[in-house]
Coordinates of C-alpha atoms in Angstrom, one line a residue:
Chain A
M6 CA -59.0 -147.2 -1.0
W7 CA -57.8 -146.7 -4.6
W8 CA -55.0 -144.6 -3.1
E9 CA -54.1 -147.5 -0.5
I10 CA -53.5 -149.8 -3.3
V11 CA -51.2 -148.1 -5.3
V12 CA -49.0 -147.1 -2.0
H13 CA -49.1 -150.6 -1.0
G14 CA -48.6 -152.2 -4.8
L15 CA -45.9 -150.0 -5.5
L16 CA -44.4 -151.2 -2.3
T17 CA -44.5 -154.9 -2.9
G18 CA -43.3 -154.5 -6.3
G19 CA -40.2 -152.6 -5.6
V20 CA -38.6 -156.2 -4.6
F21 CA -40.1 -158.0 -7.4
G22 CA -38.4 -155.2 -9.7
L23 CA -35.1 -156.0 -7.8
V24 CA -36.0 -160.4 -8.3
A25 CA -36.8 -159.8 -11.7
I26 CA -33.7 -157.7 -12.7
G27 CA -31.7 -160.8 -11.8
L28 CA -33.6 -162.7 -13.8
T29 CA -33.4 -160.3 -16.8
L30 CA -30.0 -159.4 -16.6
I31 CA -28.7 -163.0 -16.9
F32 CA -31.5 -163.6 -19.6
G33 CA -30.4 -160.9 -21.7
V34 CA -26.9 -160.8 -21.6
M35 CA -26.2 -164.9 -21.1
N36 CA -29.2 -166.2 -23.3
V37 CA -29.8 -168.2 -20.1
V38 CA -33.5 -168.6 -18.5
N39 CA -32.9 -169.6 -14.9
F40 CA -35.9 -171.4 -13.7
A41 CA -34.0 -171.6 -10.3
H42 CA -34.2 -167.7 -9.6
G43 CA -36.7 -167.9 -7.0
Q44 CA -35.1 -170.6 -5.2
F45 CA -32.3 -168.2 -4.8
L46 CA -34.1 -165.6 -3.4
M47 CA -35.5 -168.0 -0.9
A48 CA -31.9 -169.1 0.3
G49 CA -31.3 -165.6 0.9
M50 CA -34.4 -165.5 2.9
M51 CA -33.5 -168.5 4.9
L52 CA -30.0 -167.2 5.2
T53 CA -31.2 -163.9 6.4
V54 CA -33.6 -165.5 9.2
A55 CA -31.0 -168.3 10.4
L56 CA -28.7 -165.5 11.0
V57 CA -31.0 -163.3 13.0
T58 CA -32.6 -166.3 15.1
R59 CA -29.1 -167.4 15.9
S60 CA -27.4 -164.3 16.9
S61 CA -30.3 -161.8 16.8
I62 CA -28.7 -159.1 15.3
D63 CA -30.4 -157.1 13.0
P64 CA -31.8 -158.2 9.7
Y65 CA -30.6 -155.5 7.5
L66 CA -27.3 -155.7 9.0
A67 CA -27.7 -159.8 8.8
A68 CA -28.1 -159.2 4.8
V69 CA -25.1 -157.3 4.6
A70 CA -23.1 -160.0 6.4
L71 CA -24.5 -162.3 4.0
L72 CA -23.0 -160.7 1.1
P73 CA -19.9 -162.7 0.9
A74 CA -21.6 -165.7 0.8
M75 CA -24.1 -164.8 -1.6
V76 CA -21.2 -164.0 -4.0
L77 CA -19.7 -167.2 -3.4
L78 CA -23.0 -169.1 -4.4
G79 CA -23.9 -167.3 -7.2
L80 CA -20.2 -168.1 -8.8
L81 CA -20.1 -171.4 -7.6
T82 CA -23.3 -172.3 -9.3
Y83 CA -22.1 -170.1 -12.5
L84 CA -18.7 -172.4 -12.3
V85 CA -20.3 -175.8 -12.0
V86 CA -23.8 -175.3 -13.5
I87 CA -24.5 -172.7 -15.3
R88 CA -21.1 -172.2 -17.8
R89 CA -21.7 -175.6 -19.1
T90 CA -25.0 -175.0 -20.4
I91 CA -24.0 -172.1 -22.3
G92 CA -24.7 -172.1 -26.0
Q93 CA -26.4 -175.4 -25.4
T94 CA -30.1 -176.2 -26.4
L95 CA -33.2 -175.0 -24.1
F96 CA -33.5 -178.2 -23.2
V97 CA -30.4 -178.7 -21.3
Q98 CA -30.8 -175.7 -19.6
V99 CA -34.0 -176.4 -18.7
V100 CA -33.1 -179.3 -16.6
A101 CA -29.8 -178.1 -15.4
T102 CA -31.9 -175.4 -13.5
L103 CA -34.5 -177.4 -12.8
G104 CA -32.1 -179.7 -10.9
L105 CA -30.7 -176.5 -9.4
V106 CA -34.6 -176.0 -8.2
L107 CA -34.6 -179.3 -6.2
L108 CA -31.1 -179.2 -4.9
L109 CA -31.5 -175.8 -3.3
Q110 CA -35.0 -176.4 -2.1
N111 CA -33.9 -179.7 -0.6
L112 CA -30.7 -178.1 0.7
A113 CA -32.8 -175.7 3.0
L114 CA -34.8 -178.4 3.8
I115 CA -32.1 -180.3 5.2
L116 CA -30.1 -177.1 6.8
F117 CA -33.5 -175.2 8.2
G118 CA -36.0 -178.0 8.2
A119 CA -39.6 -177.6 6.6
D120 CA -41.1 -175.2 9.4
V121 CA -42.4 -172.1 7.9
R122 CA -40.7 -169.2 10.3
V123 CA -41.6 -165.9 10.9
I124 CA -39.1 -162.9 12.7
T125 CA -40.3 -159.9 14.4
N126 CA -38.4 -157.0 14.5
Q127 CA -38.8 -153.6 15.6
V128 CA -37.1 -151.7 13.1
A129 CA -39.0 -153.9 10.3
S130 CA -42.7 -154.0 11.9
A131 CA -42.9 -149.9 13.5
P132 CA -45.9 -148.4 11.6
V133 CA -44.8 -145.4 9.7
Q134 CA -46.9 -142.8 7.6
L135 CA -46.2 -142.9 4.2
L136 CA -48.6 -140.1 2.1
G137 CA -51.2 -140.8 4.2
V138 CA -51.2 -145.0 4.2
T139 CA -49.7 -146.5 7.0
V140 CA -47.3 -148.9 5.7
Q141 CA -44.7 -150.6 8.1
R142 CA -41.1 -149.3 8.0
G143 CA -40.0 -152.7 6.8
E144 CA -41.4 -152.3 3.4
L145 CA -40.6 -148.3 3.4
I146 CA -36.8 -150.0 3.4
A147 CA -36.8 -152.7 1.0
F148 CA -38.5 -150.6 -1.5
G149 CA -36.1 -147.5 -1.0
A150 CA -33.2 -150.4 -1.0
A151 CA -34.7 -151.9 -4.1
L152 CA -35.0 -148.8 -6.1
A153 CA -31.0 -147.6 -4.8
L154 CA -30.0 -151.2 -6.4
T155 CA -31.6 -150.8 -9.7
G156 CA -30.2 -146.9 -10.1
G157 CA -26.7 -148.3 -8.9
L158 CA -26.8 -151.3 -11.4
H159 CA -28.6 -148.8 -14.2
L160 CA -25.6 -146.8 -13.1
F161 CA -23.1 -149.6 -13.3
L162 CA -24.0 -150.7 -16.7
I163 CA -24.1 -147.6 -18.8
R164 CA -20.9 -145.4 -17.5
S165 CA -18.6 -148.1 -16.2
M166 CA -15.9 -149.7 -18.0
Y167 CA -17.4 -152.8 -16.8
G168 CA -20.7 -152.2 -17.5
R169 CA -19.7 -151.3 -21.0
A170 CA -18.1 -154.5 -21.5
I171 CA -20.8 -156.4 -20.4
R172 CA -23.5 -154.6 -22.8
A173 CA -20.9 -155.2 -25.3
V174 CA -20.7 -159.3 -24.6
A175 CA -24.7 -158.7 -24.6
D176 CA -24.8 -157.1 -28.3
D177 CA -22.5 -159.7 -29.9
T178 CA -20.5 -162.2 -28.2
L179 CA -18.6 -162.6 -31.3
A180 CA -17.2 -158.8 -31.5
A181 CA -17.0 -158.7 -28.2
R182 CA -14.8 -161.7 -28.0
L183 CA -12.9 -159.7 -31.0
I184 CA -11.6 -156.9 -29.2
G185 CA -10.1 -159.0 -26.6
L186 CA -13.2 -158.8 -24.0
N187 CA -13.1 -161.8 -21.6
V188 CA -16.5 -163.2 -22.4
N189 CA -16.2 -166.0 -19.3
R190 CA -15.6 -163.2 -16.6
A191 CA -18.3 -161.0 -18.0
Y192 CA -20.6 -164.0 -17.7
A193 CA -19.5 -165.2 -14.4
A194 CA -20.2 -161.5 -13.5
V195 CA -23.4 -161.1 -14.5
F196 CA -24.7 -164.5 -13.1
V197 CA -23.2 -163.2 -9.6
I198 CA -24.8 -159.7 -9.7
G199 CA -28.3 -161.5 -10.6
I200 CA -27.8 -164.2 -7.7
V201 CA -27.0 -161.5 -5.5
F202 CA -30.0 -159.4 -6.3
A203 CA -32.1 -162.3 -5.7
M204 CA -30.8 -163.0 -2.5
L205 CA -30.9 -159.7 -1.3
S206 CA -34.6 -159.2 -2.4
G207 CA -34.9 -162.5 -0.1
A208 CA -33.4 -160.6 3.0
L209 CA -35.4 -157.4 2.1
I210 CA -38.7 -159.2 2.4
A211 CA -37.3 -161.7 5.3
P212 CA -38.7 -159.4 7.7
Q213 CA -42.2 -158.9 6.3
V214 CA -43.4 -162.7 5.1
P215 CA -43.2 -166.1 6.3
V216 CA -40.4 -167.8 5.2
S217 CA -40.0 -171.8 4.4
P218 CA -37.7 -174.1 1.8
Y219 CA -41.2 -173.7 -0.2
S220 CA -41.4 -170.0 -0.6
G221 CA -38.8 -169.7 -3.6
S222 CA -41.4 -171.1 -6.4
D223 CA -43.9 -168.4 -6.3
Y224 CA -41.3 -165.4 -6.8
G225 CA -39.7 -167.2 -9.6
L226 CA -43.1 -167.4 -11.6
I227 CA -43.9 -163.5 -10.7
S228 CA -40.6 -162.8 -11.7
F229 CA -41.0 -164.6 -14.8
V230 CA -44.3 -162.3 -15.7
V231 CA -42.5 -159.3 -14.7
V232 CA -39.5 -159.9 -17.1
V233 CA -41.9 -160.2 -19.6
L234 CA -43.5 -156.8 -18.8
G235 CA -41.0 -154.7 -19.0
G236 CA -39.4 -156.5 -22.0
F237 CA -36.9 -159.6 -21.6
G238 CA -33.2 -157.7 -20.7
S239 CA -34.0 -154.5 -20.0
V240 CA -33.2 -153.4 -16.4
L241 CA -35.2 -150.3 -16.1
G242 CA -38.3 -152.3 -17.7
A243 CA -37.9 -155.0 -15.4
M244 CA -37.9 -152.3 -12.6
F245 CA -41.3 -150.9 -13.9
G246 CA -42.9 -154.4 -14.7
G247 CA -42.3 -155.2 -11.0
L248 CA -44.3 -151.8 -9.6
L249 CA -46.9 -152.7 -12.2
I250 CA -47.3 -156.5 -10.8
G251 CA -47.2 -155.2 -7.3
V252 CA -50.1 -153.0 -7.7
V253 CA -51.7 -155.6 -9.3
Q254 CA -51.7 -158.0 -7.2
V255 CA -52.5 -156.0 -4.2
A256 CA -55.7 -154.8 -6.4
T257 CA -56.3 -158.4 -7.1
A258 CA -55.9 -159.3 -3.8
F259 CA -58.2 -156.2 -2.4
L260 CA -61.0 -156.2 -4.8
I261 CA -61.5 -159.5 -6.4
G262 CA -59.6 -162.2 -3.6
P263 CA -56.1 -163.2 -2.8
Q264 CA -56.6 -166.7 -3.8
W265 CA -57.4 -165.3 -7.4
T266 CA -53.8 -162.9 -7.8
E267 CA -51.9 -165.8 -9.7
L268 CA -54.8 -166.2 -12.4
A269 CA -54.7 -162.1 -13.2
L270 CA -50.7 -162.0 -12.9
F271 CA -51.0 -165.5 -15.7
L272 CA -53.5 -163.6 -17.7
I273 CA -51.5 -160.9 -18.1
F274 CA -48.5 -162.6 -19.0
V275 CA -49.9 -164.5 -21.5
V276 CA -51.9 -161.5 -23.1
V277 CA -48.4 -159.4 -23.4
L278 CA -46.8 -162.3 -24.6
L279 CA -48.4 -163.1 -27.8
V280 CA -49.4 -159.6 -27.8
R281 CA -46.0 -157.5 -27.3
P282 CA -43.4 -160.3 -26.9
T283 CA -40.7 -157.4 -26.4
G284 CA -42.2 -155.9 -23.4
L285 CA -44.6 -153.2 -22.8
L286 CA -42.4 -150.6 -23.4
G287 CA -41.1 -151.8 -26.3
T288 CA -37.6 -151.2 -27.5
A289 CA -37.6 -147.0 -27.8
T290 CA -38.7 -145.6 -24.2
V291 CA -36.9 -146.1 -20.8
G292 CA -35.3 -149.1 -21.8
S293 CA -33.8 -147.2 -25.0
E294 CA -30.1 -148.6 -25.6
A295 CA -28.7 -147.1 -22.2
G296 CA -30.9 -149.2 -20.2
R297 CA -31.2 -152.4 -22.0
V298 CA -28.3 -154.7 -21.7
G299 CA -29.1 -157.3 -23.9
T300 CA -31.6 -156.7 -27.1
R301 CA -30.6 -159.3 -28.4
Chain B
M7 CA -39.7 -201.7 -40.9
R8 CA -38.7 -204.7 -38.5
T9 CA -36.0 -202.5 -36.9
R10 CA -38.1 -199.7 -36.5
W11 CA -40.7 -202.0 -34.3
F12 CA -38.1 -204.4 -33.0
P13 CA -37.2 -202.1 -30.1
L14 CA -40.9 -201.3 -28.7
L15 CA -42.2 -204.6 -28.8
A16 CA -39.4 -205.9 -27.1
V17 CA -39.9 -204.1 -24.4
A18 CA -43.4 -204.3 -24.7
A19 CA -42.7 -207.9 -23.8
A20 CA -40.7 -207.8 -20.8
I21 CA -43.5 -205.2 -19.2
A22 CA -46.1 -207.4 -20.1
A23 CA -44.5 -210.3 -17.9
V24 CA -43.0 -208.5 -15.0
P25 CA -46.8 -209.0 -13.3
I26 CA -46.4 -212.4 -13.8
V27 CA -43.0 -213.2 -12.8
S28 CA -43.3 -210.5 -9.5
T29 CA -46.1 -209.7 -6.9
D30 CA -44.0 -207.1 -5.1
R31 CA -46.8 -204.2 -4.8
L32 CA -43.9 -201.6 -4.5
W33 CA -42.4 -202.7 -7.6
L34 CA -46.0 -203.3 -9.8
D35 CA -46.8 -199.5 -8.3
T36 CA -44.0 -197.8 -9.5
L37 CA -44.5 -199.5 -12.9
V38 CA -47.8 -198.7 -13.4
Q39 CA -46.7 -194.9 -12.6
I40 CA -43.4 -195.3 -15.2
L41 CA -46.6 -196.1 -17.9
I42 CA -48.2 -193.5 -17.2
F43 CA -46.1 -190.9 -17.0
A44 CA -44.0 -192.4 -19.9
T45 CA -47.1 -191.9 -21.9
F46 CA -47.4 -188.2 -20.7
A47 CA -43.7 -188.1 -21.9
T48 CA -44.1 -189.3 -24.9
A49 CA -47.1 -187.3 -25.6
W50 CA -45.2 -184.3 -24.3
N51 CA -42.5 -185.4 -26.7
M52 CA -44.5 -185.3 -30.1
A53 CA -45.3 -181.8 -30.2
A54 CA -41.4 -181.0 -28.4
G55 CA -39.1 -183.4 -30.4
G56 CA -41.7 -183.5 -33.3
A57 CA -42.3 -180.5 -34.2
G58 CA -40.0 -178.0 -32.0
L59 CA -42.7 -177.0 -29.3
F60 CA -41.3 -177.2 -26.2
S61 CA -44.0 -176.8 -24.2
F62 CA -44.3 -176.1 -20.3
G63 CA -48.3 -176.0 -20.2
H64 CA -49.0 -179.6 -20.7
S65 CA -49.8 -180.4 -16.9
A66 CA -53.0 -178.0 -17.9
L67 CA -53.8 -181.1 -20.6
F68 CA -53.0 -184.0 -18.0
A69 CA -55.1 -182.1 -15.5
I70 CA -58.2 -181.9 -18.1
G71 CA -57.9 -185.6 -18.7
A72 CA -57.9 -186.2 -14.6
Y73 CA -60.6 -184.2 -13.9
G74 CA -62.3 -184.3 -16.9
A75 CA -62.7 -188.3 -16.6
A76 CA -62.7 -187.9 -12.3
V77 CA -65.1 -185.1 -11.8
P78 CA -68.4 -186.8 -14.3
Y79 CA -67.8 -190.1 -12.7
A80 CA -67.4 -189.0 -9.0
R81 CA -70.5 -186.2 -9.1
L82 CA -72.2 -187.8 -11.9
G83 CA -71.4 -191.2 -11.8
L84 CA -70.7 -191.5 -15.8
S85 CA -68.5 -194.0 -17.1
P86 CA -64.7 -193.6 -17.1
Y87 CA -64.6 -194.4 -20.6
L88 CA -67.0 -191.3 -21.7
G89 CA -65.2 -189.3 -19.5
A90 CA -62.0 -189.9 -20.5
G91 CA -62.8 -189.8 -23.9
A92 CA -64.9 -186.3 -24.1
A93 CA -61.8 -185.4 -21.8
A94 CA -59.4 -185.8 -24.3
L95 CA -61.4 -184.2 -27.0
L96 CA -61.2 -181.2 -24.6
A97 CA -57.8 -181.5 -24.2
M98 CA -56.8 -181.7 -27.8
L99 CA -58.6 -178.4 -28.0
A100 CA -56.7 -177.0 -24.7
A101 CA -53.3 -178.3 -27.2
L102 CA -54.8 -176.2 -30.2
V103 CA -54.2 -173.1 -27.9
I104 CA -51.0 -173.8 -26.9
G105 CA -50.3 -174.2 -30.8
V106 CA -51.7 -171.2 -31.5
M107 CA -49.1 -169.3 -28.9
S108 CA -46.5 -170.6 -31.4
L109 CA -48.1 -168.7 -34.0
R110 CA -46.0 -165.6 -32.4
L111 CA -43.5 -167.3 -30.3
R112 CA -40.2 -169.2 -30.2
G113 CA -38.0 -170.8 -27.9
H114 CA -37.7 -169.2 -24.5
Y115 CA -40.8 -167.0 -25.1
F116 CA -43.2 -170.0 -26.2
A117 CA -42.0 -172.1 -23.2
L118 CA -42.6 -168.8 -20.7
A119 CA -46.2 -168.3 -22.1
T120 CA -47.3 -171.9 -22.5
L121 CA -46.0 -172.6 -18.9
A122 CA -48.3 -169.5 -17.6
F123 CA -51.2 -170.7 -19.6
G124 CA -50.4 -174.4 -17.5
Q125 CA -50.4 -172.7 -14.5
V126 CA -53.8 -170.7 -14.9
F127 CA -54.9 -174.1 -15.0
L128 CA -53.5 -174.5 -12.1
V129 CA -55.2 -171.5 -10.3
L130 CA -58.8 -172.4 -11.6
I131 CA -58.6 -176.1 -10.3
T132 CA -57.5 -175.0 -6.9
N133 CA -59.9 -172.4 -7.0
L134 CA -63.5 -173.5 -8.6
T135 CA -63.9 -176.0 -5.0
G136 CA -67.6 -176.7 -5.7
L137 CA -66.6 -178.6 -9.1
T138 CA -63.0 -180.4 -8.2
G139 CA -62.9 -180.0 -4.4
G140 CA -60.2 -177.6 -4.2
P141 CA -57.1 -177.9 -2.9
D142 CA -58.0 -180.7 -0.7
G143 CA -58.4 -183.0 -3.8
L144 CA -61.1 -185.3 -5.0
T145 CA -62.0 -189.0 -4.0
L146 CA -63.2 -190.9 -6.5
P147 CA -66.1 -193.5 -5.3
Y148 CA -64.1 -196.9 -5.0
H149 CA -66.7 -199.5 -6.9
P150 CA -64.3 -201.9 -8.4
G151 CA -65.1 -203.4 -11.9
A152 CA -63.9 -203.4 -15.1
A153 CA -67.0 -200.5 -16.2
N154 CA -65.4 -198.5 -13.5
L155 CA -61.8 -198.6 -14.7
T156 CA -61.5 -199.5 -10.9
F157 CA -59.8 -203.1 -9.9
T158 CA -58.6 -205.0 -6.8
S159 CA -55.6 -205.6 -7.7
I160 CA -52.4 -203.2 -9.7
A161 CA -51.7 -206.2 -12.7
P162 CA -54.8 -204.9 -14.6
Y163 CA -53.4 -201.2 -14.1
V164 CA -49.8 -202.8 -15.7
Y165 CA -51.8 -203.7 -18.8
I166 CA -53.7 -201.0 -19.2
G167 CA -50.5 -198.6 -19.0
L168 CA -49.1 -200.5 -21.3
A169 CA -52.1 -200.9 -23.9
L170 CA -51.7 -196.4 -23.7
Y171 CA -48.3 -196.2 -23.5
L172 CA -47.9 -198.9 -26.6
A173 CA -50.7 -196.7 -28.5
T174 CA -48.7 -193.6 -27.9
A175 CA -45.4 -194.7 -29.3
A176 CA -46.8 -196.5 -31.9
T177 CA -48.2 -193.3 -33.0
T178 CA -45.0 -191.7 -32.7
V179 CA -43.5 -194.2 -35.1
V180 CA -46.6 -194.4 -37.3
L181 CA -46.6 -190.6 -37.7
R182 CA -42.1 -190.2 -37.9
G183 CA -42.4 -192.8 -41.3
R184 CA -45.6 -190.6 -42.9
R185 CA -45.4 -187.1 -44.8
V186 CA -46.8 -185.3 -42.1
G187 CA -44.6 -186.8 -39.9
Y188 CA -41.3 -185.6 -42.1
Q189 CA -43.2 -181.7 -42.3
M190 CA -43.2 -182.1 -38.5
L191 CA -39.1 -182.8 -38.9
A192 CA -38.8 -179.9 -41.3
V193 CA -41.2 -177.3 -39.2
R194 CA -39.1 -177.9 -36.6
E195 CA -35.7 -177.7 -38.3
D196 CA -36.4 -174.2 -40.0
Q197 CA -39.7 -172.8 -39.8
S198 CA -39.0 -170.6 -42.7
A199 CA -37.5 -173.2 -45.2
A200 CA -40.2 -175.5 -44.1
R201 CA -42.9 -172.9 -45.5
S202 CA -40.8 -171.8 -48.3
L203 CA -41.2 -175.4 -49.4
G204 CA -44.8 -174.9 -49.4
I205 CA -45.3 -177.6 -46.1
P206 CA -48.4 -175.7 -43.8
A207 CA -46.3 -174.8 -40.7
L208 CA -49.1 -173.6 -38.7
R209 CA -51.7 -176.7 -39.3
V210 CA -48.9 -179.5 -39.3
K211 CA -47.9 -177.5 -35.6
L212 CA -51.6 -178.1 -34.5
F213 CA -51.9 -181.5 -36.0
A214 CA -48.7 -182.6 -33.6
V215 CA -50.0 -180.8 -30.5
A216 CA -53.2 -181.9 -31.0
M217 CA -52.4 -185.4 -31.2
S218 CA -49.8 -184.6 -28.2
G219 CA -52.4 -183.4 -26.7
L220 CA -54.6 -186.7 -27.0
F221 CA -52.6 -189.0 -25.5
A222 CA -51.5 -186.3 -22.5
A223 CA -54.9 -186.6 -21.0
L224 CA -55.3 -190.1 -21.6
A225 CA -52.7 -190.4 -19.2
G226 CA -54.1 -188.4 -16.7
S227 CA -57.7 -189.7 -16.9
L228 CA -55.4 -193.3 -15.9
Y229 CA -53.5 -191.6 -13.3
A230 CA -56.8 -190.4 -12.1
F231 CA -58.7 -193.6 -11.8
Y232 CA -55.3 -195.3 -10.6
T233 CA -54.5 -193.2 -7.7
L234 CA -58.9 -192.3 -7.0
F235 CA -57.9 -189.3 -5.5
I236 CA -56.5 -186.6 -7.4
T237 CA -55.1 -183.1 -6.0
P238 CA -53.9 -180.0 -8.0
Q239 CA -50.5 -180.4 -6.7
D240 CA -50.9 -184.0 -8.3
T241 CA -52.4 -182.9 -12.0
A242 CA -51.7 -179.5 -12.5
S243 CA -48.7 -177.9 -10.9
L244 CA -45.8 -176.4 -12.0
D245 CA -43.9 -180.0 -11.1
V246 CA -46.5 -181.6 -13.5
A247 CA -45.2 -179.2 -15.9
T248 CA -41.8 -180.3 -15.9
Q249 CA -42.0 -183.9 -15.7
P250 CA -42.5 -184.9 -18.8
V251 CA -39.9 -182.2 -20.0
V252 CA -37.5 -183.8 -17.5
M253 CA -37.9 -187.2 -18.0
A254 CA -38.2 -187.0 -22.4
V255 CA -34.6 -185.1 -22.4
I256 CA -32.9 -187.3 -19.6
G257 CA -34.0 -190.4 -21.5
G258 CA -33.5 -188.5 -25.2
M259 CA -35.7 -186.9 -27.0
F260 CA -34.9 -188.1 -30.1
V261 CA -35.6 -191.5 -29.7
T262 CA -38.7 -193.5 -29.5
L263 CA -37.8 -195.3 -26.4
G264 CA -36.4 -192.1 -24.3
P265 CA -39.1 -191.0 -23.3
L266 CA -40.1 -193.9 -21.4
V267 CA -36.5 -194.7 -20.4
G268 CA -36.2 -191.2 -18.8
A269 CA -39.5 -192.0 -16.8
A270 CA -38.4 -195.4 -15.6
L271 CA -34.6 -193.9 -14.6
I272 CA -36.7 -190.9 -12.7
L273 CA -38.8 -192.8 -11.3
A274 CA -37.0 -195.9 -10.3
L275 CA -34.0 -193.6 -9.0
N276 CA -36.8 -191.4 -6.8
Q277 CA -37.6 -195.4 -5.3
M278 CA -34.2 -196.2 -4.9
I279 CA -32.8 -193.5 -3.0
I280 CA -35.4 -193.1 -0.5
S281 CA -34.7 -196.5 0.0
V282 CA -31.1 -196.3 0.3
V283 CA -31.0 -193.0 2.0
G284 CA -34.2 -193.5 4.0
A285 CA -36.5 -190.7 5.3
D286 CA -34.8 -189.9 7.9
V287 CA -33.7 -186.8 6.6
A288 CA -36.1 -184.8 5.0
G289 CA -34.7 -183.8 1.8
L290 CA -31.3 -185.7 1.7
S291 CA -33.2 -188.0 -1.3
G292 CA -34.1 -185.1 -3.0
A293 CA -31.0 -183.2 -3.0
I294 CA -29.1 -186.4 -4.7
Y295 CA -32.0 -186.6 -7.0
G296 CA -31.4 -182.7 -7.9
A297 CA -27.8 -182.9 -8.1
L298 CA -28.1 -186.3 -10.1
L299 CA -30.3 -184.2 -12.6
I300 CA -27.7 -181.8 -13.5
V301 CA -24.8 -184.3 -13.6
V302 CA -27.1 -186.3 -16.1
I303 CA -28.1 -183.7 -18.6
L304 CA -24.3 -182.0 -18.3
T305 CA -22.4 -185.2 -19.2
M306 CA -25.1 -186.5 -21.6
P307 CA -27.0 -183.0 -23.4
D308 CA -28.8 -185.6 -26.1
G309 CA -29.8 -188.1 -23.0
L310 CA -29.1 -191.5 -21.8
L311 CA -30.6 -193.2 -25.5
G312 CA -29.4 -190.5 -27.5
G313 CA -25.9 -190.7 -26.2
A314 CA -25.8 -194.9 -26.0
G315 CA -27.0 -194.5 -29.7
R316 CA -24.4 -192.4 -31.0
L317 CA -21.6 -194.3 -29.5
L318 CA -23.3 -197.9 -30.7
H319 CA -24.0 -196.4 -34.1
G320 CA -22.9 -192.6 -34.7
R321 CA -26.6 -192.5 -35.5
T322 CA -29.9 -192.6 -33.2
A323 CA -31.7 -195.9 -32.5
P324 CA -34.4 -196.6 -35.2
G325 CA -37.6 -194.8 -35.1
G326 CA -36.6 -191.9 -33.7
W327 CA -37.5 -188.0 -34.5
R328 CA -34.1 -187.3 -35.1
L329 CA -32.7 -186.3 -39.0
R330 CA -29.7 -184.5 -37.6
P331 CA -27.5 -184.7 -34.6
A332 CA -29.4 -183.0 -31.9
G333 CA -28.8 -179.6 -30.0
R334 CA -27.3 -178.3 -32.7
E335 CA -30.5 -176.0 -34.5
T336 CA -30.2 -173.4 -32.0
R337 CA -26.2 -173.1 -31.6
P338 CA -25.2 -170.6 -34.1
V339 CA -23.3 -172.1 -37.0
T340 CA -21.6 -168.7 -38.9
T341 CA -21.2 -165.3 -37.7
A342 CA -24.4 -164.8 -39.1
A343 CA -26.2 -166.6 -37.0
P344 CA -26.8 -164.7 -33.7
R345 CA -28.8 -161.9 -36.0
D346 CA -30.9 -164.8 -37.6
Q347 CA -31.9 -165.4 -34.2
K348 CA -32.7 -162.1 -32.9
E349 CA -35.0 -162.1 -36.1
A350 CA -36.2 -165.2 -35.0
R351 CA -37.5 -164.5 -31.2
R352 CA -38.2 -161.1 -32.8
A353 CA -40.8 -162.5 -35.4

């Protein structure tokens, strides 16, 4: 039983980590807390479900086909809303992103209706054996994709020129500007990456979970918890936090009852924030300088 | 003295006249909602605008007020006034927990910790079904009478709501002119500097948040007895936690009447959007509301009254919390500022 909890928990947690990476990246580099992050995940889910039901293509193919739309939505949100909140007080950011929550949720309601939708897909629902536990293949695909994307982003940030530029902006905006980096462009890139990660997470779990315009806020709250566990701004920390929260969630649901999972998560959240605001890993382990986008 | 009280009294007189002039149930109902949420938002602003405690956990205090008064009334027949009083004391204790969180956490971190604190109450209220009625809500018995805080018409609720709002706003104005009010502002602007001047920062913040909790809970109690039906969603959800934040920020955090204006604007606006675009297209009114929220906050970051005050006087309206231009305190002034922020967050 314990082994099953761990396997299922890790599989669930991989996607939590992927959502949270977008949030932690945006916070670490831009110092913006995106309260609408869960709603972007929901948008990814809804678009995937809509595309699959209309054209009956494979959901994973749909996720790839939707990539340009995801980039566009992220860029548009950055240019129209987020760019104007940078450097403003927390109040302005909060109210603006709460406006985004309402906007996205209600646009989804207008476009797709309030019904809870489920898509069935043979590729995703087929049972497979993993380390002696029976899981759905879709969970495995989502988990693998989450790890691959995380690794890819990590390498991008530490190896490529663009990644270095982004880290420089995160470290010291003024100095980055002085050496001629385009801070605005770095912000746009970071926001788009963050949103695409959130929406891809939505697309990846769409074959497994029921989808409605209101599915976003739960994931948004979970990703806040994950980000705090992993340390704000830490990419690998967010993945670690996601895996941990996945296990905690499955364990609580299994041992105590599914209605208490949120309580467990929030209590962990408050305790970690109060005891170790820099995250469980602190600053010196996995999320050491290389992996930490913004230690500010 | 006169300028400090005049706007508040003028608005109060205008509101008091409404039930005499109009008997339109829809608008009177909106007015009561406005007064309840204006009280809630003004209470929130005592901690946020007053002492810099930007809390997302005030839904817990509102819910304690609502369920703390409603559960003993519905289950044991306890007087609503006793229940509301006890609930308010309980909420003050809960508010102190929020205050203690500020000991270690600033800015975004404090906001997120309080958000989790508020959501813990949502989960508890939803799942302690035997006591609270669970997700289906709790219906309060309908026994009209002043002793039960239950009335057959809406007008009495307008006056009770107005009295509660006035008590909250007046507390804000009084505090603002007192020693502790100045101490709160000093702590909000720069806690380290305030402490170096000998201001007991923690005690000042705890005082501010406890007063805030008291009035937030009373608003919750009145809400319960006005609607006579409460659910965890209506009293403790994330929507309730963000409601006072949005109202105070949109109206103007640094002006006493700001939260009232914000509450009036948001609730009346919602009502108007629905009556204009109708409910035929699900989500259309909500989408318009969300878009307007974004437009208003981006064009007027100091809120409606903050922006208007600056236009009229080059300063805020009288009786506000503001000492120096709002919205600049977290903005780096010199090149050294980012490093200070980093240390502040780590602290």
